[in-house]
Amino acid sequence: MLLEINDLVVKYGNIEALHGISFHVNEGEIVTLIGANGAGKTTTLHAITRVPPPEGPKIHSGDIRFRGRSIQGVEAHTVVRDCHIALAPEGRHIFGNLTVEENLKLATFSRKDTGAIQQDYQRVYDLFPRLTERRTQRSESLSGGEQQMLAVGRALMTGCNFILLDEPSMGLAPLLMYDMFRTLKKLNELGMTILLIEQNARLALKFAHRAYVLDTGEIVMSGRAEALAENPDVQKAYLG
């Protein structure tokens, strides 16, 4: 088991956002969290990675274990550097005044395996050829789809082998959306473990191995992704 969440309670001030959730991610899987806005999906990713906004969530109780070891209280840079976990956040949060290549370079600041960095640049450009064409261009001038490619590429440049993705298809046209997911599937086939939040639940369930359904801070359903996609309650609530 790569990641294990046990009875996690997270609060925003006095407001409890996660009410003791438990789930796990196995190495080599694509796991998706689905649920309505406000269900606690992004809060879950912030709790794992320790990179919430200043007014963000605080872990009240429970445990987060990575490869059997508790990472409760571990600082964000340690999660990235030592656990090789990276987040591509909702809204991308790229540095618009920097070029594509400068954004990618920033993600390598804590890496010790300097010899592998050039290989990862090549991997990102192979996965996203459009970024190769835009490498010297300021990222604020990129299209929405290109910015999302950059956000994922920046996460990969941390040297991660476990990537957390928050709404990677947001704002993308349908063709770009499917291209993004095909790229993520390819990454997974190459050994990347993926924990995914995706507004398009139908698409997420199509690509994921397993899924958990979050409802107002509680996990109410879990199972194989294809089975949940056929579940009448899931279809009614999330698949339209």
CSV table of C-alpha atoms in Angstrom, one decimal:
chain,number,residue,atom,x,y,z
A,1,MET,CA,0.0,0.0,0.0
A,2,LEU,CA,1.5,3.3,-1.1
A,3,LEU,CA,-0.7,5.8,0.7
A,4,GLU,CA,-3.1,5.2,3.5
A,5,ILE,CA,-5.5,7.7,5.0
A,6,ASN,CA,-6.9,6.7,8.4
A,7,ASP,CA,-9.9,8.4,10.1
A,8,LEU,CA,-8.7,11.8,8.9
A,9,VAL,CA,-10.5,14.8,10.4
A,10,VAL,CA,-9.7,18.2,8.9
A,11,LYS,CA,-11.1,21.6,10.0
A,12,TYR,CA,-11.3,25.2,8.7
A,13,GLY,CA,-11.3,27.0,12.0
A,14,ASN,CA,-14.2,25.5,13.9
A,15,ILE,CA,-15.8,24.1,10.8
A,16,GLU,CA,-15.1,20.4,10.2
A,17,ALA,CA,-14.6,19.7,6.5
A,18,LEU,CA,-13.6,16.0,6.6
A,19,HIS,CA,-15.3,13.8,9.1
A,20,GLY,CA,-12.9,10.9,9.7
A,21,ILE,CA,-12.4,9.6,6.1
A,22,SER,CA,-10.3,6.5,5.4
A,23,PHE,CA,-9.0,5.3,2.0
A,24,HIS,CA,-5.9,4.0,0.3
A,25,VAL,CA,-4.0,4.2,-2.9
A,26,ASN,CA,-1.9,1.2,-4.1
A,27,GLU,CA,1.3,1.7,-6.1
A,28,GLY,CA,0.7,1.9,-9.8
A,29,GLU,CA,-3.0,2.7,-9.5
A,30,ILE,CA,-5.2,5.6,-10.8
A,31,VAL,CA,-7.6,6.4,-8.0
A,32,THR,CA,-10.3,9.1,-8.3
A,33,LEU,CA,-12.2,11.0,-5.7
A,34,ILE,CA,-15.6,12.1,-7.0
A,35,GLY,CA,-18.3,14.2,-5.4
A,36,ALA,CA,-20.1,17.5,-5.6
A,37,ASN,CA,-18.4,20.9,-5.0
A,38,GLY,CA,-17.7,21.3,-1.3
A,39,ALA,CA,-17.6,17.6,-0.7
A,40,GLY,CA,-14.0,17.8,0.6
A,41,LYS,CA,-12.0,16.6,-2.4
A,42,THR,CA,-9.5,19.5,-2.6
A,43,THR,CA,-9.2,19.6,1.1
A,44,THR,CA,-8.1,16.0,1.0
A,45,LEU,CA,-5.3,16.7,-1.4
A,46,HIS,CA,-4.2,19.7,0.6
A,47,ALA,CA,-4.1,17.6,3.8
A,48,ILE,CA,-1.8,15.1,2.0
A,49,THR,CA,0.6,17.5,0.4
A,50,ARG,CA,0.6,20.2,3.2
A,51,VAL,CA,0.3,23.0,0.6
A,52,PRO,CA,-3.0,24.7,1.5
A,53,PRO,CA,-3.5,28.5,1.3
A,54,PRO,CA,-2.7,30.4,4.5
A,55,GLU,CA,-6.3,30.3,5.7
A,56,GLY,CA,-6.6,26.7,4.7
A,57,PRO,CA,-7.4,23.4,6.4
A,58,LYS,CA,-5.7,22.1,9.5
A,59,ILE,CA,-5.6,18.4,10.3
A,60,HIS,CA,-7.4,17.8,13.6
A,61,SER,CA,-6.9,14.0,14.0
A,62,GLY,CA,-6.3,10.8,12.1
A,63,ASP,CA,-3.2,9.8,10.3
A,64,ILE,CA,-1.6,9.9,6.8
A,65,ARG,CA,0.8,7.0,6.1
A,66,PHE,CA,3.1,6.7,3.1
A,67,ARG,CA,4.7,3.4,2.5
A,68,GLY,CA,3.7,2.4,6.0
A,69,ARG,CA,5.3,5.4,7.7
A,70,SER,CA,3.3,8.3,9.2
A,71,ILE,CA,3.9,11.6,7.4
A,72,GLN,CA,1.6,13.4,9.8
A,73,GLY,CA,3.1,16.8,10.5
A,74,VAL,CA,5.8,16.5,7.8
A,75,GLU,CA,6.5,19.8,6.0
A,76,ALA,CA,5.4,20.3,2.4
A,77,HIS,CA,8.9,20.4,0.9
A,78,THR,CA,9.7,17.1,2.6
A,79,VAL,CA,6.6,15.5,1.2
A,80,VAL,CA,7.8,16.5,-2.3
A,81,ARG,CA,11.5,15.8,-1.8
A,82,ASP,CA,11.5,12.6,0.2
A,83,CYS,CA,8.1,11.0,-0.6
A,84,HIS,CA,8.2,12.1,-4.3
A,85,ILE,CA,4.6,13.2,-4.1
A,86,ALA,CA,3.6,16.3,-6.2
A,87,LEU,CA,0.4,18.3,-6.7
A,88,ALA,CA,-0.9,19.8,-9.9
A,89,PRO,CA,-3.4,22.2,-8.2
A,90,GLU,CA,-6.8,23.4,-9.2
A,91,GLY,CA,-6.5,26.6,-11.2
A,92,ARG,CA,-2.9,25.7,-12.3
A,93,HIS,CA,-1.2,28.4,-10.3
A,94,ILE,CA,1.7,28.7,-12.8
A,95,PHE,CA,4.0,31.8,-12.8
A,96,GLY,CA,2.7,33.9,-15.7
A,97,ASN,CA,5.6,36.2,-15.8
A,98,LEU,CA,8.0,33.3,-16.3
A,99,THR,CA,8.6,31.3,-19.4
A,100,VAL,CA,7.6,27.7,-19.7
A,101,GLU,CA,11.1,26.5,-19.1
A,102,GLU,CA,11.5,28.7,-16.1
A,103,ASN,CA,8.3,27.3,-14.6
A,104,LEU,CA,9.7,23.8,-15.1
A,105,LYS,CA,13.1,24.7,-13.7
A,106,LEU,CA,11.6,26.1,-10.5
A,107,ALA,CA,10.1,22.7,-9.7
A,108,THR,CA,13.6,21.1,-9.5
A,109,PHE,CA,14.9,23.3,-6.7
A,110,SER,CA,14.9,20.6,-4.0
A,111,ARG,CA,16.1,17.7,-6.2
A,112,LYS,CA,19.2,15.8,-5.3
A,113,ASP,CA,19.3,13.6,-8.4
A,114,THR,CA,20.6,16.3,-10.7
A,115,GLY,CA,21.6,13.8,-13.3
A,116,ALA,CA,18.0,12.8,-13.9
A,117,ILE,CA,16.7,16.3,-14.3
A,118,GLN,CA,17.5,16.6,-18.0
A,119,GLN,CA,15.8,13.3,-18.7
A,120,ASP,CA,12.7,14.7,-17.0
A,121,TYR,CA,12.7,17.8,-19.1
A,122,GLN,CA,12.8,15.5,-22.1
A,123,ARG,CA,9.9,13.4,-20.7
A,124,VAL,CA,7.8,16.5,-20.2
A,125,TYR,CA,8.4,17.7,-23.7
A,126,ASP,CA,7.8,14.3,-25.2
A,127,LEU,CA,4.5,14.1,-23.3
A,128,PHE,CA,3.5,17.6,-24.2
A,129,PRO,CA,5.0,18.6,-27.6
A,130,ARG,CA,3.2,21.9,-27.5
A,131,LEU,CA,5.4,22.9,-24.6
A,132,THR,CA,8.5,22.3,-26.7
A,133,GLU,CA,7.2,24.9,-29.1
A,134,ARG,CA,6.4,27.3,-26.3
A,135,ARG,CA,9.4,26.7,-24.0
A,136,THR,CA,10.8,30.3,-24.2
A,137,GLN,CA,7.3,31.9,-24.2
A,138,ARG,CA,5.9,33.6,-21.1
A,139,SER,CA,3.4,31.2,-19.6
A,140,GLU,CA,0.7,33.9,-19.2
A,141,SER,CA,0.4,34.0,-23.0
A,142,LEU,CA,-0.4,30.2,-23.2
A,143,SER,CA,-3.8,28.9,-24.0
A,144,GLY,CA,-5.8,27.3,-21.1
A,145,GLY,CA,-4.9,23.8,-22.4
A,146,GLU,CA,-1.2,24.7,-22.7
A,147,GLN,CA,-1.2,26.1,-19.1
A,148,GLN,CA,-2.7,22.8,-17.8
A,149,MET,CA,0.0,20.9,-19.6
A,150,LEU,CA,2.5,23.1,-17.9
A,151,ALA,CA,1.0,22.6,-14.5
A,152,VAL,CA,1.2,18.8,-14.9
A,153,GLY,CA,4.7,19.1,-16.4
A,154,ARG,CA,5.8,21.2,-13.5
A,155,ALA,CA,4.6,18.6,-11.1
A,156,LEU,CA,6.6,15.9,-13.0
A,157,MET,CA,9.7,18.0,-12.8
A,158,THR,CA,9.8,17.5,-9.0
A,159,GLY,CA,10.9,14.0,-9.7
A,160,CYS,CA,7.7,12.6,-8.4
A,161,ASN,CA,6.4,9.0,-8.9
A,162,PHE,CA,3.0,9.8,-7.3
A,163,ILE,CA,1.1,12.8,-8.7
A,164,LEU,CA,-2.1,14.4,-7.3
A,165,LEU,CA,-4.2,16.1,-9.8
A,166,ASP,CA,-7.0,18.6,-9.0
A,167,GLU,CA,-9.4,19.2,-11.9
A,168,PRO,CA,-6.9,18.7,-14.7
A,169,SER,CA,-9.7,19.1,-17.4
A,170,MET,CA,-11.2,22.3,-16.0
A,171,GLY,CA,-11.7,24.8,-18.8
A,172,LEU,CA,-10.5,22.5,-21.6
A,173,ALA,CA,-12.3,21.8,-24.8
A,174,PRO,CA,-13.4,18.2,-25.2
A,175,LEU,CA,-10.6,17.2,-27.5
A,176,LEU,CA,-8.0,18.7,-25.2
A,177,MET,CA,-9.7,17.0,-22.3
A,178,TYR,CA,-9.4,13.6,-23.8
A,179,ASP,CA,-5.8,14.3,-24.9
A,180,MET,CA,-4.9,15.2,-21.3
A,181,PHE,CA,-6.4,12.0,-20.0
A,182,ARG,CA,-4.7,9.8,-22.6
A,183,THR,CA,-1.4,11.4,-21.5
A,184,LEU,CA,-2.2,10.6,-17.9
A,185,LYS,CA,-3.0,7.1,-18.8
A,186,LYS,CA,0.3,6.8,-20.6
A,187,LEU,CA,2.1,8.2,-17.5
A,188,ASN,CA,0.4,5.5,-15.4
A,189,GLU,CA,1.4,2.8,-17.8
A,190,LEU,CA,5.0,4.0,-17.3
A,191,GLY,CA,4.7,3.5,-13.6
A,192,MET,CA,3.2,6.8,-12.2
A,193,THR,CA,0.7,6.4,-9.4
A,194,ILE,CA,-2.2,9.0,-9.7
A,195,LEU,CA,-4.8,10.3,-7.3
A,196,LEU,CA,-7.3,12.3,-9.3
A,197,ILE,CA,-10.0,14.8,-8.6
A,198,GLU,CA,-12.1,15.5,-11.7
A,199,GLN,CA,-15.3,17.5,-12.3
A,200,ASN,CA,-16.1,15.2,-15.2
A,201,ALA,CA,-16.9,12.1,-13.1
A,202,ARG,CA,-17.8,10.0,-16.2
A,203,LEU,CA,-14.4,10.6,-17.7
A,204,ALA,CA,-12.6,10.0,-14.3
A,205,LEU,CA,-14.4,6.7,-13.8
A,206,LYS,CA,-13.5,5.6,-17.3
A,207,PHE,CA,-9.7,6.1,-16.8
A,208,ALA,CA,-9.4,5.2,-13.1
A,209,HIS,CA,-8.9,1.7,-11.5
A,210,ARG,CA,-10.8,2.5,-8.3
A,211,ALA,CA,-12.9,5.3,-7.0
A,212,TYR,CA,-14.2,6.8,-3.7
A,213,VAL,CA,-17.4,9.0,-3.5
A,214,LEU,CA,-17.1,11.9,-1.1
A,215,ASP,CA,-20.3,13.5,0.2
A,216,THR,CA,-20.1,16.5,2.6
A,217,GLY,CA,-16.8,15.3,4.1
A,218,GLU,CA,-17.6,11.6,4.3
A,219,ILE,CA,-16.8,8.7,2.0
A,220,VAL,CA,-20.1,7.1,1.2
A,221,MET,CA,-19.2,4.6,-1.5
A,222,SER,CA,-16.1,3.0,-2.9
A,223,GLY,CA,-15.1,0.3,-5.3
A,224,ARG,CA,-13.8,-0.5,-8.8
A,225,ALA,CA,-14.3,2.5,-11.1
A,226,GLU,CA,-16.3,0.5,-13.7
A,227,ALA,CA,-18.6,-0.8,-11.1
A,228,LEU,CA,-19.3,2.6,-9.6
A,229,ALA,CA,-19.9,3.9,-13.1
A,230,GLU,CA,-22.8,1.4,-13.4
A,231,ASN,CA,-24.2,2.1,-10.0
A,232,PRO,CA,-27.6,3.8,-10.3
A,233,ASP,CA,-27.0,6.1,-7.3
A,234,VAL,CA,-23.7,7.3,-8.8
A,235,GLN,CA,-25.3,7.7,-12.2
A,236,LYS,CA,-28.1,9.8,-10.8
A,237,ALA,CA,-26.0,12.0,-8.6
A,238,TYR,CA,-22.8,12.5,-10.7
A,239,LEU,CA,-23.2,11.2,-14.2
A,240,GLY,CA,-26.3,13.0,-15.4
